[in-house]
Coordinates of C-alpha atoms in Angstrom, one line a residue:
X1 CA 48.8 91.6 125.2
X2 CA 51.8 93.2 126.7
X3 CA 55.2 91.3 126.2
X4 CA 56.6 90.0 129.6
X5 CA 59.6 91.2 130.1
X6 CA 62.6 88.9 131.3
X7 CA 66.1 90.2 132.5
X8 CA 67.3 86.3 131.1
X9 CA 71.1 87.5 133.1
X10 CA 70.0 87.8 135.9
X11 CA 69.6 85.3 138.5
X12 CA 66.7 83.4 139.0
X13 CA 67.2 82.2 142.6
X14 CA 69.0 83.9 145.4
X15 CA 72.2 82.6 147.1
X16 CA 74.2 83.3 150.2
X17 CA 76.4 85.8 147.9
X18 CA 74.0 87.5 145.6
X19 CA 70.5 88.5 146.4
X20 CA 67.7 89.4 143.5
X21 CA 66.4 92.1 145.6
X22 CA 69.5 94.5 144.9
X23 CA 68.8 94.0 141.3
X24 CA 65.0 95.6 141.7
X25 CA 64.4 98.3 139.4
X26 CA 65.5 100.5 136.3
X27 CA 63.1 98.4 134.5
X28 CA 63.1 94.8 136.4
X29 CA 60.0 94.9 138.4
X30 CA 60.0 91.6 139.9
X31 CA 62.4 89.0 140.9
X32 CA 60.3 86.6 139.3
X33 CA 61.5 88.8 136.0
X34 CA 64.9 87.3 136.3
X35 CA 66.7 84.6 134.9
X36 CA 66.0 82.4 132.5
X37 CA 63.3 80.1 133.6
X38 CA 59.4 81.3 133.5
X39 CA 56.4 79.0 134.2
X40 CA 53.6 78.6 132.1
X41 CA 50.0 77.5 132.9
X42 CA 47.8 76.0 130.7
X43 CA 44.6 74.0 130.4
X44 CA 42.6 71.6 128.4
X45 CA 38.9 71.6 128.5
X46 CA 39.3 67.3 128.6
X47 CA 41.3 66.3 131.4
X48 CA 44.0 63.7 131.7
X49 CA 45.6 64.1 128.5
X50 CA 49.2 64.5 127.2
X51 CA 50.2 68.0 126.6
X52 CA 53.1 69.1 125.0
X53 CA 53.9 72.8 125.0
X54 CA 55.1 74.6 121.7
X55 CA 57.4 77.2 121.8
X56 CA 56.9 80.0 118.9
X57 CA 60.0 82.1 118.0
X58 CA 58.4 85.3 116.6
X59 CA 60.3 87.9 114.4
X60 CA 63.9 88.2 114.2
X61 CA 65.2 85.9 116.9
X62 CA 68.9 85.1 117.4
X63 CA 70.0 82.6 114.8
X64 CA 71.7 80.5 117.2
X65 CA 70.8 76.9 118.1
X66 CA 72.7 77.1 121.6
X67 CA 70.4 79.7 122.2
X68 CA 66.8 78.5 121.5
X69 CA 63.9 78.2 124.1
X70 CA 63.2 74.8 126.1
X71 CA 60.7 73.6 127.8
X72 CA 61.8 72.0 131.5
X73 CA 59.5 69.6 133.5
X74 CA 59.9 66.9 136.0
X75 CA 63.4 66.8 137.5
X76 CA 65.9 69.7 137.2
X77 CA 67.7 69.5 133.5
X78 CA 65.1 67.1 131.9
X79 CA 64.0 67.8 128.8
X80 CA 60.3 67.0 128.2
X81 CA 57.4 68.2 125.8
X82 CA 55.2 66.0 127.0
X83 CA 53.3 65.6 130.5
X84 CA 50.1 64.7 131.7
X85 CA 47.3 67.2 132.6
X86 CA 45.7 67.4 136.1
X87 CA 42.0 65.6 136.6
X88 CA 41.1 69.5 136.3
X89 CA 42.7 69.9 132.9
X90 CA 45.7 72.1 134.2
X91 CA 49.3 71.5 133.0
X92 CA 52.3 73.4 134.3
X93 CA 55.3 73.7 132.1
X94 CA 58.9 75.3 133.3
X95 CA 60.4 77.0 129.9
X96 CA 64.4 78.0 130.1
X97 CA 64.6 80.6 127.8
X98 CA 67.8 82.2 125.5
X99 CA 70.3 83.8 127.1
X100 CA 70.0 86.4 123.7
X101 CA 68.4 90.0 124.4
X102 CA 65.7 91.0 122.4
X103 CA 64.4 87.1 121.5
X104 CA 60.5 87.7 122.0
X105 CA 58.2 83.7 122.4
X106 CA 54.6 83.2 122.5
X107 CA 53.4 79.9 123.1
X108 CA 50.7 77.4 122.3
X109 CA 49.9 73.8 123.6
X110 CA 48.7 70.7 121.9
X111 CA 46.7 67.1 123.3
X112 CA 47.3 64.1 122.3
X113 CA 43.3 64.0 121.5
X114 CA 44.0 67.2 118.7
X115 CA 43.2 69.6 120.5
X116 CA 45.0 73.1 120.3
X117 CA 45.0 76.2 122.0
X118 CA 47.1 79.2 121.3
X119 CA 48.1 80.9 125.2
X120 CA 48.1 84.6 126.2
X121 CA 51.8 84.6 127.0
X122 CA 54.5 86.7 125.0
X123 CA 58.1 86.8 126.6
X124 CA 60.8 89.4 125.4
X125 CA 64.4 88.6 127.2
X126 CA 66.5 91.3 128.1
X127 CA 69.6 91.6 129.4
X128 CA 71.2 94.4 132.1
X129 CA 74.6 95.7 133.6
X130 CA 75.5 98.2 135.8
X131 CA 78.3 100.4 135.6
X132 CA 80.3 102.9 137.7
X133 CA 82.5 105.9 136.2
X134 CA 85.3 107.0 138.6
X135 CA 87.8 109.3 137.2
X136 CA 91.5 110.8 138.4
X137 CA 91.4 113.7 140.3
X138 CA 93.0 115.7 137.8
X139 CA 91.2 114.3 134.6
X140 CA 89.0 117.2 132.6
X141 CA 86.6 115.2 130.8
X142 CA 83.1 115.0 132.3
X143 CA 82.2 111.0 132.8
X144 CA 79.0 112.7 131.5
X145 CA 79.9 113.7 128.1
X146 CA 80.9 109.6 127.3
X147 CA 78.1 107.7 128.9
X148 CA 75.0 108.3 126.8
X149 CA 76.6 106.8 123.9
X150 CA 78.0 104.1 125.8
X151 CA 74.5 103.3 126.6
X152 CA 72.9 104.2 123.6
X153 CA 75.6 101.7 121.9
X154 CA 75.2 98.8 123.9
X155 CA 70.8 99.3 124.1
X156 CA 70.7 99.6 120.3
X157 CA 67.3 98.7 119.9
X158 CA 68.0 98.8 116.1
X159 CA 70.2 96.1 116.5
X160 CA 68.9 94.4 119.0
X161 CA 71.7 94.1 121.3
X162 CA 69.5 95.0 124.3
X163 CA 72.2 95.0 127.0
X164 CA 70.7 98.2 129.5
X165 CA 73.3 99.6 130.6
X166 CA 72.7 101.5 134.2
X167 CA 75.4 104.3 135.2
X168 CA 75.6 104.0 139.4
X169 CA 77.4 106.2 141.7
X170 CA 80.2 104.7 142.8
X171 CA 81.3 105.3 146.3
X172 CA 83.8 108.3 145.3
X173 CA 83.6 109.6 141.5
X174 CA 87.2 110.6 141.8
X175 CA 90.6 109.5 143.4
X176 CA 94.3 110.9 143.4
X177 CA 96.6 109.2 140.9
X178 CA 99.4 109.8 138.7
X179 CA 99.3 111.5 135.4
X180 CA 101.1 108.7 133.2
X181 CA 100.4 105.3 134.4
X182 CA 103.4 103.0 133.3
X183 CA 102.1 99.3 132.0
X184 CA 104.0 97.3 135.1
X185 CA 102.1 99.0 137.2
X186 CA 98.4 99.1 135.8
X187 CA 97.8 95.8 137.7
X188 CA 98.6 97.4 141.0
X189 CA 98.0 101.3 140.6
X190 CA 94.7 101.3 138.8
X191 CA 93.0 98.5 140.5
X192 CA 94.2 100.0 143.9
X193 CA 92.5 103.3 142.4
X194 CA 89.5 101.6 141.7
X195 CA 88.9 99.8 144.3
X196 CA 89.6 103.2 146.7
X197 CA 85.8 104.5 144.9
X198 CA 84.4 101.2 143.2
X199 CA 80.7 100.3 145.0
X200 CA 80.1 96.6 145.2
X201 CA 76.5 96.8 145.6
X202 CA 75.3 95.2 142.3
X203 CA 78.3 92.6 142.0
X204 CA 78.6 90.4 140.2
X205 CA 76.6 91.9 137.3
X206 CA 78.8 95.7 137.3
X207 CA 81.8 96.7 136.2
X208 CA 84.1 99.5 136.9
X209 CA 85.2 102.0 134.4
X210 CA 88.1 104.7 135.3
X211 CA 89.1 107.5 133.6
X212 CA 92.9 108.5 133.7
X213 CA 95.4 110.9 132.2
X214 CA 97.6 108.7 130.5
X215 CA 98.4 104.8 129.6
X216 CA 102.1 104.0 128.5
X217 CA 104.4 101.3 128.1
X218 CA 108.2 101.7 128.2
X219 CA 109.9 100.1 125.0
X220 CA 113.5 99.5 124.2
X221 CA 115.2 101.6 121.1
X222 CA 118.3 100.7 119.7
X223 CA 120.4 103.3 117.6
X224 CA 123.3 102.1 115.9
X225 CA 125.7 104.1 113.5
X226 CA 129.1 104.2 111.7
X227 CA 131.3 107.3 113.3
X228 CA 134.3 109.1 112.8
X229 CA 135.6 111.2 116.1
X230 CA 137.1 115.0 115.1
X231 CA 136.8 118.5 116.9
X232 CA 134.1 119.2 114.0
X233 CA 131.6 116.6 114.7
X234 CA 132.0 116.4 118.9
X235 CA 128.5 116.5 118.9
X236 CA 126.1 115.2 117.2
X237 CA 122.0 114.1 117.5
X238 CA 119.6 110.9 117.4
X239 CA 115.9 111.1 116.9
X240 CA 113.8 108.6 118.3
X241 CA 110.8 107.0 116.8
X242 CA 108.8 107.6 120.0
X243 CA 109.2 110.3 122.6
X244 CA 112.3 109.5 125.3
X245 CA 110.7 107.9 128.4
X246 CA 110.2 110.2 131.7
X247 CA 112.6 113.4 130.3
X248 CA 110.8 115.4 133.3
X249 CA 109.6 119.3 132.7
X250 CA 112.9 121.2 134.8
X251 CA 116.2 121.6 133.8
X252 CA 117.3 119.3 137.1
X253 CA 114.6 116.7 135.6
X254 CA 116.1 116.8 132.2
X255 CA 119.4 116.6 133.3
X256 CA 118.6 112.9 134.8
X257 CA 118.3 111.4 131.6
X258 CA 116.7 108.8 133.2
X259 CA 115.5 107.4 129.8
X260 CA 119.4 106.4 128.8
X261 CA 119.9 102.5 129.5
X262 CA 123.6 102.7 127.6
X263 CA 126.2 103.8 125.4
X264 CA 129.7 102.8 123.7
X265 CA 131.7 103.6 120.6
X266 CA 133.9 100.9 119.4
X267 CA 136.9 101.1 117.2
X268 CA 136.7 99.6 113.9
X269 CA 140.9 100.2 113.1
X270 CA 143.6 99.9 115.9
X271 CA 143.2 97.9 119.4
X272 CA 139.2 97.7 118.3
X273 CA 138.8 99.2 121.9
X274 CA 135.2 100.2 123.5
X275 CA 134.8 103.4 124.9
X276 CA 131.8 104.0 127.5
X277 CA 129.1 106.5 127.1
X278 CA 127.6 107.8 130.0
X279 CA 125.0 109.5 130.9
X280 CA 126.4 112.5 131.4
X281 CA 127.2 112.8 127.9
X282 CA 123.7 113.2 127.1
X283 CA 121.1 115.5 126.9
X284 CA 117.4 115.8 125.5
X285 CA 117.2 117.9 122.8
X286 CA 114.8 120.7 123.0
X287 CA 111.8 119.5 125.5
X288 CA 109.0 121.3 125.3
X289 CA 107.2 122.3 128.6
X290 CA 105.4 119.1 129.0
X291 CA 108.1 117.0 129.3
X292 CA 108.4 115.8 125.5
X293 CA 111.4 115.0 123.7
X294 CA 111.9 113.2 120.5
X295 CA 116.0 113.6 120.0
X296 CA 119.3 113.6 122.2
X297 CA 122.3 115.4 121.8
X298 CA 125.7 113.2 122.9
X299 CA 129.1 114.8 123.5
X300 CA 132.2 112.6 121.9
X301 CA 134.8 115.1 122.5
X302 CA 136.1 112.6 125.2
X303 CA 136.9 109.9 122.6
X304 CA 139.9 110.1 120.7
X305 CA 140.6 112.1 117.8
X306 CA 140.4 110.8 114.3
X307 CA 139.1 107.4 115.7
X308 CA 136.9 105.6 113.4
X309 CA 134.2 102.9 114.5
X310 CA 130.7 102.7 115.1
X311 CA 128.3 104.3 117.9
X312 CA 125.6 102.5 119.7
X313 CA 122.9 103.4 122.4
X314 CA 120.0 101.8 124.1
X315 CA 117.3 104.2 125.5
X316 CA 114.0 104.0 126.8
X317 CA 110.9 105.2 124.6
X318 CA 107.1 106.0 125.6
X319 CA 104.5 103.8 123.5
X320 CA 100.8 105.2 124.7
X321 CA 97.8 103.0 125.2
X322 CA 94.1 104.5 124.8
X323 CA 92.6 102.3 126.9
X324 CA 92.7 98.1 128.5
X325 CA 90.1 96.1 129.8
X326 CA 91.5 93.5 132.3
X327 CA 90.6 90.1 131.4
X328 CA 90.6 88.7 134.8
X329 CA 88.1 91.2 136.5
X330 CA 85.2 93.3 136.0
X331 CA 87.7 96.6 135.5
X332 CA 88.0 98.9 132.1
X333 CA 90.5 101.9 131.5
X334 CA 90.2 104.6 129.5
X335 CA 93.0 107.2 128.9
X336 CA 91.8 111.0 128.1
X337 CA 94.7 112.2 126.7
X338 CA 97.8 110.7 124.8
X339 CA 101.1 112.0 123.7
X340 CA 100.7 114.7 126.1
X341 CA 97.4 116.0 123.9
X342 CA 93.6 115.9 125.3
X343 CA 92.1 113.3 123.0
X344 CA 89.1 114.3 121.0
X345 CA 85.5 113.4 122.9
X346 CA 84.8 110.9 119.7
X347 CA 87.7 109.2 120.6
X348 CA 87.6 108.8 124.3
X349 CA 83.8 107.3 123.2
X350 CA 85.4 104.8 121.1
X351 CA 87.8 103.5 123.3
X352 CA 84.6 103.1 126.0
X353 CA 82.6 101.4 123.9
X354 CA 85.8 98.8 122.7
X355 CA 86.6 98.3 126.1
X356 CA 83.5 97.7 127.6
X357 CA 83.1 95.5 124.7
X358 CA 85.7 93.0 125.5
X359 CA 84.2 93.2 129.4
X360 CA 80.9 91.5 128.3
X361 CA 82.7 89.1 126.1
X362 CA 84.1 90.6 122.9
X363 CA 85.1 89.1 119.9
X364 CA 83.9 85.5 120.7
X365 CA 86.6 83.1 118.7
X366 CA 84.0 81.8 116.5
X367 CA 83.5 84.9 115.1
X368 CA 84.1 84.9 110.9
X369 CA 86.2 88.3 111.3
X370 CA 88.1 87.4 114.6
X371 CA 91.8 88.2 115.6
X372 CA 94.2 87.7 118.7
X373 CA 96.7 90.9 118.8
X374 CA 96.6 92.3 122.3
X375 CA 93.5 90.3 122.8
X376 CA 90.8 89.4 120.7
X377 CA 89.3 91.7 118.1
X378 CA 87.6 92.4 114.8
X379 CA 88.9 93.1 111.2
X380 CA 85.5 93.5 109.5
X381 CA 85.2 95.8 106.8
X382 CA 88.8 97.6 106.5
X383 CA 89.5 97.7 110.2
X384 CA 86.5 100.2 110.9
X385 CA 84.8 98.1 113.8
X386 CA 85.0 99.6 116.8
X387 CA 86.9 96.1 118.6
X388 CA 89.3 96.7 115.9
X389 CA 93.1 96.6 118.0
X390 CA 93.9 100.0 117.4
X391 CA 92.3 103.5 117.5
X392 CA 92.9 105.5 113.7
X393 CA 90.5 108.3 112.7
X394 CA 88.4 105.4 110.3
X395 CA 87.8 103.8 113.1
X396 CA 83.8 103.7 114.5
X397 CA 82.6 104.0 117.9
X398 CA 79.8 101.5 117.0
X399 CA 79.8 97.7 116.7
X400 CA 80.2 96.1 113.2
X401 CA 77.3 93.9 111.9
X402 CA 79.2 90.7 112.6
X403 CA 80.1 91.9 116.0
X404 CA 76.3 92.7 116.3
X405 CA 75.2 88.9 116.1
X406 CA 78.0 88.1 118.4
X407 CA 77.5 91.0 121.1
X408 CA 73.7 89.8 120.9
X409 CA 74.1 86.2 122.1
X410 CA 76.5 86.5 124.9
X411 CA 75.8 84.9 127.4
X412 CA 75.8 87.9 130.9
X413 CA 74.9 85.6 133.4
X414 CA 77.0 85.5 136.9
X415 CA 79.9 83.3 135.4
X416 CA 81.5 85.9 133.1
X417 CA 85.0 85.8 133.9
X418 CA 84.7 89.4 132.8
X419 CA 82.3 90.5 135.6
X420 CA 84.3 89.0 138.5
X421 CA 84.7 91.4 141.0
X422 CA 88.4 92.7 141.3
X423 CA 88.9 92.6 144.7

């Protein structure tokens, strides 16, 4: 016999704010497929005796004990194995499956007389989320070229993570933004950006996904330097360790230098006086058409001759960011190019698949290889899980096997902070 199929995230009654009728199809063919309650009939040929239903975990079922099978009878949230059959023999038992995908139970019942009987019924849970690519108007990368191994990663029937993912259209693929989104501003600019194309229609079991150019924060450098003022050294340069913040692609642009914050020389011999360096006295060294700089030049033939001391600036930097996932909402982001540079495809999947990752729930704290840096992540074998912190070239696209057990017991139901709908 054919395994029922139960989508265990899924509601299993409807309320005011969510409806089981919007979740029909791509696979769930009934509402009563959803959730994780099923009813199971039975009979005895004797009548009026105790029967206790026994739940059969068959093959590789999650290890868990949170996430076993239990049978449900009498009031709502009472545990029973035992009731007592009709006058016609019949029993009726309410089972609350694991929240686990790919957890297959058959069943058999038992009399208090001895009597056994093995039943017809195999369940299979499953678990599915919808998703909805939206993309910056000026973004290259076809949504299409990332998705089927998004998919294929979170399905992995190998694995058994059986999370379906379904790509929907959402109300507009693509929206006008900005090319670098700066990190103050990703709470406001990319979930106003989402929200101008996201589709609510499968809320609260979807999540948006948006494609952008780039993701940066603006960090603090300090140089600081011993200096000696003649007519031979009036110039001289300082390299940064990350490209100057915002340089701009015109000559008028560059000469903004709105990445300076300050400068000052200050005497080491005589009055120990401080002399201001402004702006002015700056410019980026050699930008390249796409606004990149990694140096300055800075003009001292304003400071007095022969002075001895030491020279110190503070300057804005760029930091890029491949991708977040925003803790409080149902809302990934996933940059397609970094340092000015289209990111390779493999990439862009990687960072998908990790971000989407912590939307369902990834890495739970009880995991063996967990970390907190930037939120919570994986370690296992050398830093080559995929919810590893940081993209490097070692780095998979896939899920570790630790991250496997994990990713296959979460728990998708309506509750997930992750899936709450952003606005």
């Amino acid at each position: 016999m054919a395994a029922r199929i139960q989508w265990v995230n899924l509601p299993s009654q409807d309320t005011e704010a969510v409806k089981r009728s919007r979740f029909l199809g791509h696979g769930v063919e009934s509402e009563e497929h959803m959730g994780r309650e099923v009813y199971i009939d039975a009979g005895f040929d004797s009548p009026g005796v105790e029967a206790t239903l026994v739940i059969v975990p068959e093959g590789d079922n999650a290890p868990s004990p949170m996430l076993r099978a239990e049978v449900l009878t009498g009031e709502p949230g009472v545990e029973r194995t035992g009731i007592d059959a009709k006058r016609d023999g019949k029993v009726h038992f309410k089972v609350a499956l694991s929240s686990a995908g790919g957890d297959r139970f058959s069943f058999k019942i038992k009399s208090n007389s001895g009597e056994e009987k093995d039943l017809p019924e195999v369940v299979e849970t499953r678990r599915i989320l919808f998703y909805q690519m939206i993309h910056l108007d000026h973004v290259t990368v076809s949504p299409r070229q990332l998705t089927a191994h998004l998919e294929d990663e979170f399905q992995n029937e190998g694995e058994k993570h059986f999370i379906k993912l379904v790509g929907i259209p959402p109300a507009r693929e693509m929206v006008q933004g900005p090319g670098i989104i700066e990190k103050a501003e990703w709470n406001s600019t990319i979930v106003r950006l989402a929200g101008e194309a996201y589709s609510r229609a499968k809320d609260p079991f979807c999540f948006a996904a948006i494609l952008v150019d780039q993701l940066a924060e603006k960090l603090t450098e300090d140089y600081d330097s011993k200096a000696e003022i003649d007519e031979m050294a009036a110039e001289f340069d300082v390299y940064a360790m990350n490209p100057l913040w915002d340089v701009g692609t015109t000559p008028a642009e560059h000469a903004l230098n709105r990445w300076f914050l300050e400068g000052k020389f200050v005497e080491e011999d005589g009055d120990g006086r401080t002399f201001v360096i402004d702006r002015s006295r700056l410019k980026p060294r050699d930008p390249d058409p796409e606004g990149r700089a990694f140096a300055f030049t800075v003009d001292l033939s304003h400071l007095p001759q022969g002075a001895k001391g030491r020279v110190s600036f503070k300057y804005l930097v760029t930091d890029f960011t491949n991708g977040v996932s925003f803790p409080w909402c149902n809302l990934i982001c996933v940059a397609t190019r970094t340092h000015w540079k289209d990111r390779a495809s493999d990439e862009i999947r990687s960072t998908l698949v990790h971000e989407a990752g912590h939307k369902v729930g990834m890495v739970p704290a009880g995991q063996t290889t967990y970390y907190v840096k930037n939120g919570r992540h994986c370690n296992h074998h050398g830093n080559k899980c995929v919810m590893f912190d940081a993209y490097h070239k070692g780095r998979s696209n896939r899920f570790c096997e630790v991250c496997t057990r994990s990713l296959r017991g979460l728990d998708l139901g309506g509750e997930n902070p992750g899936l709450k709908p952003f606005s």
